[in-house]
Coordinates of C-alpha atoms and ligand atoms in Angstrom, one line a residue:
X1 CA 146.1 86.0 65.3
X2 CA 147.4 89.5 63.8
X3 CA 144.2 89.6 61.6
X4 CA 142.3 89.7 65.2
X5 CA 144.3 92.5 66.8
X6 CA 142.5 95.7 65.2
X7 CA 139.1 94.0 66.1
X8 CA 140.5 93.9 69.7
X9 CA 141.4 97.4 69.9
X10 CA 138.2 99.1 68.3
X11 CA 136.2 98.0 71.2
X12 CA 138.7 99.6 73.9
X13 CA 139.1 103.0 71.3
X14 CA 135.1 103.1 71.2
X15 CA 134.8 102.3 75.0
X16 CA 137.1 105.3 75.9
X17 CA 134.8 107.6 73.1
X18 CA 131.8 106.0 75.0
X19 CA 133.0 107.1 78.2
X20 CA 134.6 110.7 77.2
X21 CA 131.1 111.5 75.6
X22 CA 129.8 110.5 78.7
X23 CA 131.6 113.1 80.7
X24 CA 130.9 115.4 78.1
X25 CA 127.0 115.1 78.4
X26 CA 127.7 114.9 82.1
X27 CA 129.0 118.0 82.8
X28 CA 126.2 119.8 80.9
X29 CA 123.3 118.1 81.9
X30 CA 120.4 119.0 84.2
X31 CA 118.1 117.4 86.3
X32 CA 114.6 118.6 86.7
X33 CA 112.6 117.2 89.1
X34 CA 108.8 117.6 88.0
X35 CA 105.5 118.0 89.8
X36 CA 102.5 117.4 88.7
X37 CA 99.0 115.0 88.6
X38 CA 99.2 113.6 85.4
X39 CA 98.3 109.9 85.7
X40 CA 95.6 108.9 83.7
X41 CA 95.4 106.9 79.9
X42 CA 95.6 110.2 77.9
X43 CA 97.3 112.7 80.6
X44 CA 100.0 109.9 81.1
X45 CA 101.1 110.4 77.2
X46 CA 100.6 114.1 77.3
X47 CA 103.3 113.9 80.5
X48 CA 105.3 111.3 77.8
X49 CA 105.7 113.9 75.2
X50 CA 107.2 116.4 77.9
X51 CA 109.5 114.3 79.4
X52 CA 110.7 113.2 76.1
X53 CA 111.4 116.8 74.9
X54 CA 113.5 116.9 78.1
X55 CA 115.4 114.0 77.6
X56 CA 115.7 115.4 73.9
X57 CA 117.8 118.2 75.4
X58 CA 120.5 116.4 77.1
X59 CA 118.7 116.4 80.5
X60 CA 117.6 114.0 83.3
X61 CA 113.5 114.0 84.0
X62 CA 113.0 113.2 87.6
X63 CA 109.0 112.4 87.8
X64 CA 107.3 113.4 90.6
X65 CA 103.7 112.7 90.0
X66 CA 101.0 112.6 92.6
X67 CA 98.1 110.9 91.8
X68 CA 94.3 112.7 92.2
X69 CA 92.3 114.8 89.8
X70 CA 92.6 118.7 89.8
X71 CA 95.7 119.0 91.7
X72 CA 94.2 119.4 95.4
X73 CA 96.7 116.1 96.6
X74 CA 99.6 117.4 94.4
X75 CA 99.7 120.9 96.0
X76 CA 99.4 119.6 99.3
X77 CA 102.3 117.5 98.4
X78 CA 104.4 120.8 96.8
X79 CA 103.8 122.8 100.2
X80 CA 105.0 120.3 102.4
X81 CA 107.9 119.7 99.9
X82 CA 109.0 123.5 100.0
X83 CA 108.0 123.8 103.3
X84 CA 110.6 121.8 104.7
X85 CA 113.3 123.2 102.0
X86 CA 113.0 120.6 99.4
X87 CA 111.3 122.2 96.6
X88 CA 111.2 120.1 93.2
X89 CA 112.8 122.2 90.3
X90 CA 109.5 122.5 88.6
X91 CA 105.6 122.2 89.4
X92 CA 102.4 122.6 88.3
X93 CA 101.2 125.5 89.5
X94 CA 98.2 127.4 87.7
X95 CA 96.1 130.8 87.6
X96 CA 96.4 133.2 90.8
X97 CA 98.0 130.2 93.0
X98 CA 101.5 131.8 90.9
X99 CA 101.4 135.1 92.1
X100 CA 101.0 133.8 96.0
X101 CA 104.2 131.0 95.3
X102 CA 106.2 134.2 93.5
X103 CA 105.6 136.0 96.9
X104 CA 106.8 134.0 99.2
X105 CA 110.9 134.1 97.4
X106 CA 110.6 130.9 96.0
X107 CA 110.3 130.7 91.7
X108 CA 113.1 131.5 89.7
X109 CA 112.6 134.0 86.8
X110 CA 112.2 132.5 83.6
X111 CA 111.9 136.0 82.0
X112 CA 115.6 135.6 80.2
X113 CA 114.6 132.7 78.3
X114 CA 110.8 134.2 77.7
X115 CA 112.1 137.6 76.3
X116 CA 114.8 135.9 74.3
X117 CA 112.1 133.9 72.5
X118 CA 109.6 136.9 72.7
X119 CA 106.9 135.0 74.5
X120 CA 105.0 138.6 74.4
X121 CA 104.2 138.5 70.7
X122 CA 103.2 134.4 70.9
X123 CA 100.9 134.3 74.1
X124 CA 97.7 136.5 74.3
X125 CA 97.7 139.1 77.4
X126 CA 94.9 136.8 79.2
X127 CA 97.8 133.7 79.5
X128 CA 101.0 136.1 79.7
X129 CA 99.4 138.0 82.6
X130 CA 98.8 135.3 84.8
X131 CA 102.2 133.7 83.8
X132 CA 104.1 137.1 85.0
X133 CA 105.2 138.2 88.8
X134 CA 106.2 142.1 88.5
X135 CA 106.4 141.9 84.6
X136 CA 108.6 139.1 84.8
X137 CA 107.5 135.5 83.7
X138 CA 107.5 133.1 87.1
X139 CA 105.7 130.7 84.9
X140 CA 105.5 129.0 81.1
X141 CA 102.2 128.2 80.1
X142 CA 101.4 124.4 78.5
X143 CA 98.1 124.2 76.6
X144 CA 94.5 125.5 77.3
X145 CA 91.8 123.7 78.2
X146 CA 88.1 124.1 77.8
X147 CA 86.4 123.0 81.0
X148 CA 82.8 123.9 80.2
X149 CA 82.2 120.7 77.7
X150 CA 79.6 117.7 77.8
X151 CA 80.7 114.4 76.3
X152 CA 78.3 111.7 75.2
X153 CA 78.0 108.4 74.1
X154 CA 75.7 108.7 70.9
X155 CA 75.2 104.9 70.8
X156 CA 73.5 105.3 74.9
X157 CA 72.0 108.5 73.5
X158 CA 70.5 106.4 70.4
X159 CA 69.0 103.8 72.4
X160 CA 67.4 105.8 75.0
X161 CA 66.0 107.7 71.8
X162 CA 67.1 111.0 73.2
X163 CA 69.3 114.1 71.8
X164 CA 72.6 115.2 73.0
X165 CA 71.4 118.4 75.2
X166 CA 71.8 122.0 74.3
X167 CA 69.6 123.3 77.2
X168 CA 69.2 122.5 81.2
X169 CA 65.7 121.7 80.2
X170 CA 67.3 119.0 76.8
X171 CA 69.7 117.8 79.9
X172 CA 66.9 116.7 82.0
X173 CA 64.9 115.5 79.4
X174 CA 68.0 112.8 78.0
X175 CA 68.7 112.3 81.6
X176 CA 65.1 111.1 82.2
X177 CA 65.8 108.8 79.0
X178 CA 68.5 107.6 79.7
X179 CA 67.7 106.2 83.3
X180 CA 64.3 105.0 81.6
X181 CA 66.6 102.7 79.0
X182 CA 68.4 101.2 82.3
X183 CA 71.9 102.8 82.1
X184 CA 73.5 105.4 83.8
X185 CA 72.8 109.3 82.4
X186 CA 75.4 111.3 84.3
X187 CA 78.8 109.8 84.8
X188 CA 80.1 111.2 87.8
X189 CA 82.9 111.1 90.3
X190 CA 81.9 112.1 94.0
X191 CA 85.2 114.6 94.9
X192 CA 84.9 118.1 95.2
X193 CA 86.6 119.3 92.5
X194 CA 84.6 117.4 90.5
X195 CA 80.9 118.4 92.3
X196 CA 82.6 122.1 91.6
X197 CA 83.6 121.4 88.0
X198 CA 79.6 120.8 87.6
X199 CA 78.4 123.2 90.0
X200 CA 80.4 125.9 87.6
X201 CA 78.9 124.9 84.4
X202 CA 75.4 124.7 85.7
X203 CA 76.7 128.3 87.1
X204 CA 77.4 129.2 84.2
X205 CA 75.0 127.9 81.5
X206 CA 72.2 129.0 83.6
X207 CA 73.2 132.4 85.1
X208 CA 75.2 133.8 81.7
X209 CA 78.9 135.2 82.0
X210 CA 78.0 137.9 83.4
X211 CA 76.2 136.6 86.4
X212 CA 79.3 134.0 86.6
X213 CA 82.0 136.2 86.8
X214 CA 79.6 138.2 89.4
X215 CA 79.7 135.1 91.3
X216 CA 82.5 133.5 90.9
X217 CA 85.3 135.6 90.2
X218 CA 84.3 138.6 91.8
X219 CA 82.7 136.9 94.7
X220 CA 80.4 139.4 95.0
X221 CA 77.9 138.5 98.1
X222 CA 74.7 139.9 96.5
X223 CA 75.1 137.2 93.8
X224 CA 75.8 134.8 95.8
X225 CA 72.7 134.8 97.7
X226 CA 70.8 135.5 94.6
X227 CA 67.3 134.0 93.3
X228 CA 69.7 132.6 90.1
X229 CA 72.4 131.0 92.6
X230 CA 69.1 129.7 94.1
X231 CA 68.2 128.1 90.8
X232 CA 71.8 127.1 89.8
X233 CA 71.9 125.3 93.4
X234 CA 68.9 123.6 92.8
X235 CA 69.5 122.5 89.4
X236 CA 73.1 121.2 90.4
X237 CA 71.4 119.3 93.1
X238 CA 68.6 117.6 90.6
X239 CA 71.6 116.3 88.5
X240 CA 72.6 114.1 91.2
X241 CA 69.3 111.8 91.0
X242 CA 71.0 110.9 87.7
X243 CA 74.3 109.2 88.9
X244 CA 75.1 106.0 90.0
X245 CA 75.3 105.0 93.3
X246 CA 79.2 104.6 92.8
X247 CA 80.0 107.6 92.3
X248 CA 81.1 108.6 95.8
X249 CA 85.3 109.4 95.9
X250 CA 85.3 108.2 91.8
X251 CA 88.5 109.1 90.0
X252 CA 87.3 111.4 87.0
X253 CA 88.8 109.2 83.9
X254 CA 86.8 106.2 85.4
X255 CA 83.4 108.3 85.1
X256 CA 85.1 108.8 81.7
X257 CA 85.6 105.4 80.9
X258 CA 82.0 104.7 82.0
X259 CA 80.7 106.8 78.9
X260 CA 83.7 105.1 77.1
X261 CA 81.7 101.6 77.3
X262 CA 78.5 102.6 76.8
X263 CA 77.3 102.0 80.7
X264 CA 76.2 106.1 80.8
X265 CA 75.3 108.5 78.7
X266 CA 76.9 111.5 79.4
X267 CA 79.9 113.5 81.4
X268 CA 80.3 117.0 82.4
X269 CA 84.2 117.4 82.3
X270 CA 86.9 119.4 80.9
X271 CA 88.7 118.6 77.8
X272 CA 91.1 116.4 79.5
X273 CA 88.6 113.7 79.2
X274 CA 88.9 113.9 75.3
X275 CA 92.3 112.6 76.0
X276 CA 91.1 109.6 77.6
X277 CA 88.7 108.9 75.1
X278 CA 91.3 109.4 72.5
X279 CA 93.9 106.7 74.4
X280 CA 90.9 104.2 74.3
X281 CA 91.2 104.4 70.4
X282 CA 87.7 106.3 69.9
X283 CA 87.2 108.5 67.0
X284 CA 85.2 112.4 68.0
X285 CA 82.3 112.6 66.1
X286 CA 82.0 108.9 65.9
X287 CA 82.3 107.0 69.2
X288 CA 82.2 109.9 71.4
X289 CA 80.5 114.0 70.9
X290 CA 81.9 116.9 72.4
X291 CA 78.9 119.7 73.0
X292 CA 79.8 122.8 75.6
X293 CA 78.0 122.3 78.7
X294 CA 73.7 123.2 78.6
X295 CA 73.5 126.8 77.9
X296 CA 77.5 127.6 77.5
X297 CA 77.8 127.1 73.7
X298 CA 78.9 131.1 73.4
X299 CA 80.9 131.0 76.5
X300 CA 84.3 129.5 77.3
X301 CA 85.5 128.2 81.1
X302 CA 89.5 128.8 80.5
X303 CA 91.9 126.7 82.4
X304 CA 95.5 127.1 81.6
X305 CA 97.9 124.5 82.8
X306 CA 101.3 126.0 83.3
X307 CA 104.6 125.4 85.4
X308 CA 106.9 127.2 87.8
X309 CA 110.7 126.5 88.6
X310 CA 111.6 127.0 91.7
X311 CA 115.4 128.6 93.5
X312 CA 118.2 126.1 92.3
X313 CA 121.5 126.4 93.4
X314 CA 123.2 124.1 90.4
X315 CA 123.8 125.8 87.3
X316 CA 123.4 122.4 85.3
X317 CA 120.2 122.0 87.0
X318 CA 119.0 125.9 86.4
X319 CA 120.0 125.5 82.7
X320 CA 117.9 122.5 82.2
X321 CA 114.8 124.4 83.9
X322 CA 115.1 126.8 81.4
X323 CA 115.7 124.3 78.2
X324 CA 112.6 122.9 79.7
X325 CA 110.4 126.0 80.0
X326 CA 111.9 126.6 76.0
X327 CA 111.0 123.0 74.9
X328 CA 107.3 123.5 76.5
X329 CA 106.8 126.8 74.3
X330 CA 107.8 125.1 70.9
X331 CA 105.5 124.6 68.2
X332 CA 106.3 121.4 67.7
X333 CA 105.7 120.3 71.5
X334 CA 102.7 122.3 71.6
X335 CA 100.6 120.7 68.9
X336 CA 102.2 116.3 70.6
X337 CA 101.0 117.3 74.3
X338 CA 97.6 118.8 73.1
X339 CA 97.3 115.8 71.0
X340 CA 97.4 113.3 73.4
X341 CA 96.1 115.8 76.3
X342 CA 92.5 116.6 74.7
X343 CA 93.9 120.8 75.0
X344 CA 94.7 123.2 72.5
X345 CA 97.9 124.9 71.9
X346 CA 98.5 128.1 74.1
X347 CA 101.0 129.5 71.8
X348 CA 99.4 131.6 68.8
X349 CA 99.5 130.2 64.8
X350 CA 100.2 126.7 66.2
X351 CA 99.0 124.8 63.2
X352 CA 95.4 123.3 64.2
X353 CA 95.1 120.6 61.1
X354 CA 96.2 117.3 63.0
X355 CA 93.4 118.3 65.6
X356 CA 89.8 117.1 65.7
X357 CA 86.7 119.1 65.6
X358 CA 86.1 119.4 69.6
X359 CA 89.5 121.2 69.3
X360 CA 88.8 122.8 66.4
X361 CA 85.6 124.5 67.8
X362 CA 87.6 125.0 71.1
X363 CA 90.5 127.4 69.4
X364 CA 87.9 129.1 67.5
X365 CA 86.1 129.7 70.7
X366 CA 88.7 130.9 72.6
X367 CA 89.6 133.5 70.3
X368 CA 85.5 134.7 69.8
X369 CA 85.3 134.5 73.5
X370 CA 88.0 136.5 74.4
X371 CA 87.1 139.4 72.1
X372 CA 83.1 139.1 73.5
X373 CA 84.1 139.0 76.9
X374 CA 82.6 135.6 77.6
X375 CA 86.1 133.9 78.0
X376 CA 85.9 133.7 82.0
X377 CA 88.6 131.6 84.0
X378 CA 87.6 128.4 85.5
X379 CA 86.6 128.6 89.7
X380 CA 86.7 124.5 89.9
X381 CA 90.6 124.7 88.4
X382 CA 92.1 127.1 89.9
X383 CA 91.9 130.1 87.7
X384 CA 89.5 132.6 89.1
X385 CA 90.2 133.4 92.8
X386 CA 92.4 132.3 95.6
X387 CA 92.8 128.9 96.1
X388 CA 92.3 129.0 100.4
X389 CA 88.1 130.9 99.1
X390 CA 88.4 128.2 96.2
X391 CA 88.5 125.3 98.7
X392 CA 86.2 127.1 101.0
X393 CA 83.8 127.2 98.1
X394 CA 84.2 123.6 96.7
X395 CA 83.4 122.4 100.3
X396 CA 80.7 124.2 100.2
X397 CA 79.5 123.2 97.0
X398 CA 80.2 119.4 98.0
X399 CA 78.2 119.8 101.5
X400 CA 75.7 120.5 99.4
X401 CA 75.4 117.8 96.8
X402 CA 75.9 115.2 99.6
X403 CA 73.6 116.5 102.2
X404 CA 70.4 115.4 102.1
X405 CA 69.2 118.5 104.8
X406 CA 71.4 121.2 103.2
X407 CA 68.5 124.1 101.9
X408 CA 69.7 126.3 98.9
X409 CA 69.2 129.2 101.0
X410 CA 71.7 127.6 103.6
X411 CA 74.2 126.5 100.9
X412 CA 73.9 130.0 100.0
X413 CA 74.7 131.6 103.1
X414 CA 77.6 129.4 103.2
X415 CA 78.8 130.3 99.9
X416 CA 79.1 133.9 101.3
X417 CA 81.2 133.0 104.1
X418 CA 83.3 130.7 102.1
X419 CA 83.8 133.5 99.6
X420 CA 85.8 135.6 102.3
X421 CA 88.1 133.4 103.3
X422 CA 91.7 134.7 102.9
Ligands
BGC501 C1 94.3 120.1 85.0 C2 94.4 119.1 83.9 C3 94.1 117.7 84.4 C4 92.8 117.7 85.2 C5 92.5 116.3 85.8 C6 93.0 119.9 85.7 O1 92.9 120.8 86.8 O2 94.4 121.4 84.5 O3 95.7 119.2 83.3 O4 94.1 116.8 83.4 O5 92.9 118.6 86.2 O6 93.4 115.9 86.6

């Protein structure tokens, strides 16, 4: 009986250390309630590896995640949340779409925990500027993705006997190729982000930087009712005789998966779609090519995904915001999430070896880009203008590629209006 005594006790001793560590962890840890649309195959383990360096911290992850490509349901979501004074602790919130949150009162500063790690010296100007409200950081940056990419299947591409496009003119050509060998050239899904994320590449590939940020940033009405909007709006419009007749209101990673199994040839898509590829066990280079988008090879479409806290009263809570916005910007979370999310790191020197060649020829284009002036900020994600002339725009853009009466000139003419929307 005595011999049984200690082994008794241990369990009550290591209950009550159980329970005081407990309380100990309690009292310090956060909760952050998190925003954001990540819920496909790849961007599903990219959110993962965030939550987990989180959790690594001490602190409580509260997902929030709203389901639909590009944001546009999540941010209706967030404005309805804060509208009615229930704001998560953080959100996905990109490009210009920061400095109108920051405006109305509602982010928290992050710029104590972004000068104590000198954020200036490991994010170039083009990503610390948008992430910065007055001089003060409102926002961390995650990764940076390329948006102006086309992946292919080479085993579609090899049957059709075409080669993976470097031109409009190449693009037609497989396309025609392609659709002669039965399958489908262009996975596509029918939503306007999506009709916008081709519109810009086409934009873009045809029409140059210059004529892009023209266009598209500045929203300059004289080349928006140009003869080369003319032609990008025509040859946006010929790509649709290449899709399937599913496409209408398809989610993005399912016209991914589509080039995935070898039923199309081709997608027009950021490097998020890399990530899919990547959770479907495919090797780059092998089962899958990444080329930049016809005519875009020197150019680089910029999309930056980022998050904002917003005004928390808890301290616990505030303190885990800000081990969260510290966890995003270290090296060591920088090179999982781009991993798994098809990105590359936004923080300088991140060691590039465990990445793959699309991501390989994506850094090194960032960099050239930025110092040629061809690094231009992506319309479709939320990176060039405001987002109330952004959706003007895509619903312009999708108008277009869905109407069968629509002219160029008229698209056109709508594009202007669109564009002057505040
Ligand atoms: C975001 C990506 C996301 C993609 C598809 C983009 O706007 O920046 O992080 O994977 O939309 O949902």
């Amino acid at each position: 009986m005595t011999s049984t005594r200690p082994a008794l006790r241990s369990p009550c001793i290591a209950l009550a250390v159980v329970t005081l560590g407990a309380l100990h962890v309690a009292a310090h840890a956060g909760e952050v309630e998190v925003l954001h649309w990540w819920t496909s195959g790849g961007e599903a383990k990219a959110a993962q590896a965030l939550k987990g360096s989180l959790q690594a911290k001490g602190h409580v992850w509260k997902d929030f995640a709203v389901a639909g490509g590009g944001g546009d349901a999540a941010m209706t979501v967030l404005k309805s949340r804060v509208v009615s004074g229930n704001a998560p602790a953080a959100a996905q919130i990109k490009g210009p779409s920061l400095q109108d949150w920051a405006k109305e009162g509602v982010l928290a500063s992050i710029d104590d925990v972004a000068k104590a790690e000198k954020w200036d010296t490991l994010l170039p100007p083009v990503v610390s500027d948008i992430m910065k409200y007055k001089g003060n950081y409102i926002a961390v940056p995650v990764n940076v993705h390329r948006v102006n990419w086309l992946w292919a299947n080479p085993e579609v591409f090899k049957k059709a006997g075409a080669k993976v496009p470097g031109s409009w003119d190449e693009f037609f050509s497989a396309a025609d190729a392609i659709k002669k060998a039965g399958l489908t050239a262009v996975a596509h899904g029918g939503q306007p982000w999506q009709d916008l994320t081709t519109f810009e590449a086409v934009a873009l590939g045809l029409g140059g930087t210059e004529f892009y940020k023209k266009a598209l940033v500045q929203l300059d009405p004289a080349s928006l009712k140009s003869p080369t909007m003319e032609k990008v709006l025509t040859t946006f419009k010929r790509i649709k005789d290449y899709t399937d007749k599913g496409a209408s209101g398809r989610d993005w990673n399912l016209a991914t998966a589509m080039v995935i199994k070898g039923e199309a040839g081709m997608q027009i898509m950021g490097d998020w779609a890399k990530g899919e590829f990547i959770a479907a066990g495919k090797v780059p280079g092998k089962d899958f090519v990444c080329v930049a988008a016809p005519g875009s090879a020197k150019a680089f479409t910029f999309n930056i995904d980022s998050f904002a806290m917003f005004k928390l009263k808890n301290e616990a809570n505030v303190k885990a915001q800000k081990d969260l916005a510290s966890a995003i910007m270290s090296p060591e979370f920088q090179e999982t999430f781009s991993l798994n999310k098809g990105s590359i790191p936004v923080r300088m020197g991140v060691k590039m070896d465990k990445f793959d060649d699309c991501a390989k020829a994506s850094s090194a284009d960032f960099g050239a880009t930025a110092k040629s002036g061809a690094l231009v900020p992506s319309l479709a994600h939320g990176m060039a203008v405001a987002s109330s002339a952004e959706g003007a725009i895509k619903d312009v853009v999708s108008q277009f590629w869905n109407s069968d009466k629509m002219s160029a000139k008229d698209a056109m003419d709508k594009l202007a209006s669109a564009a002057k929307t505040k």
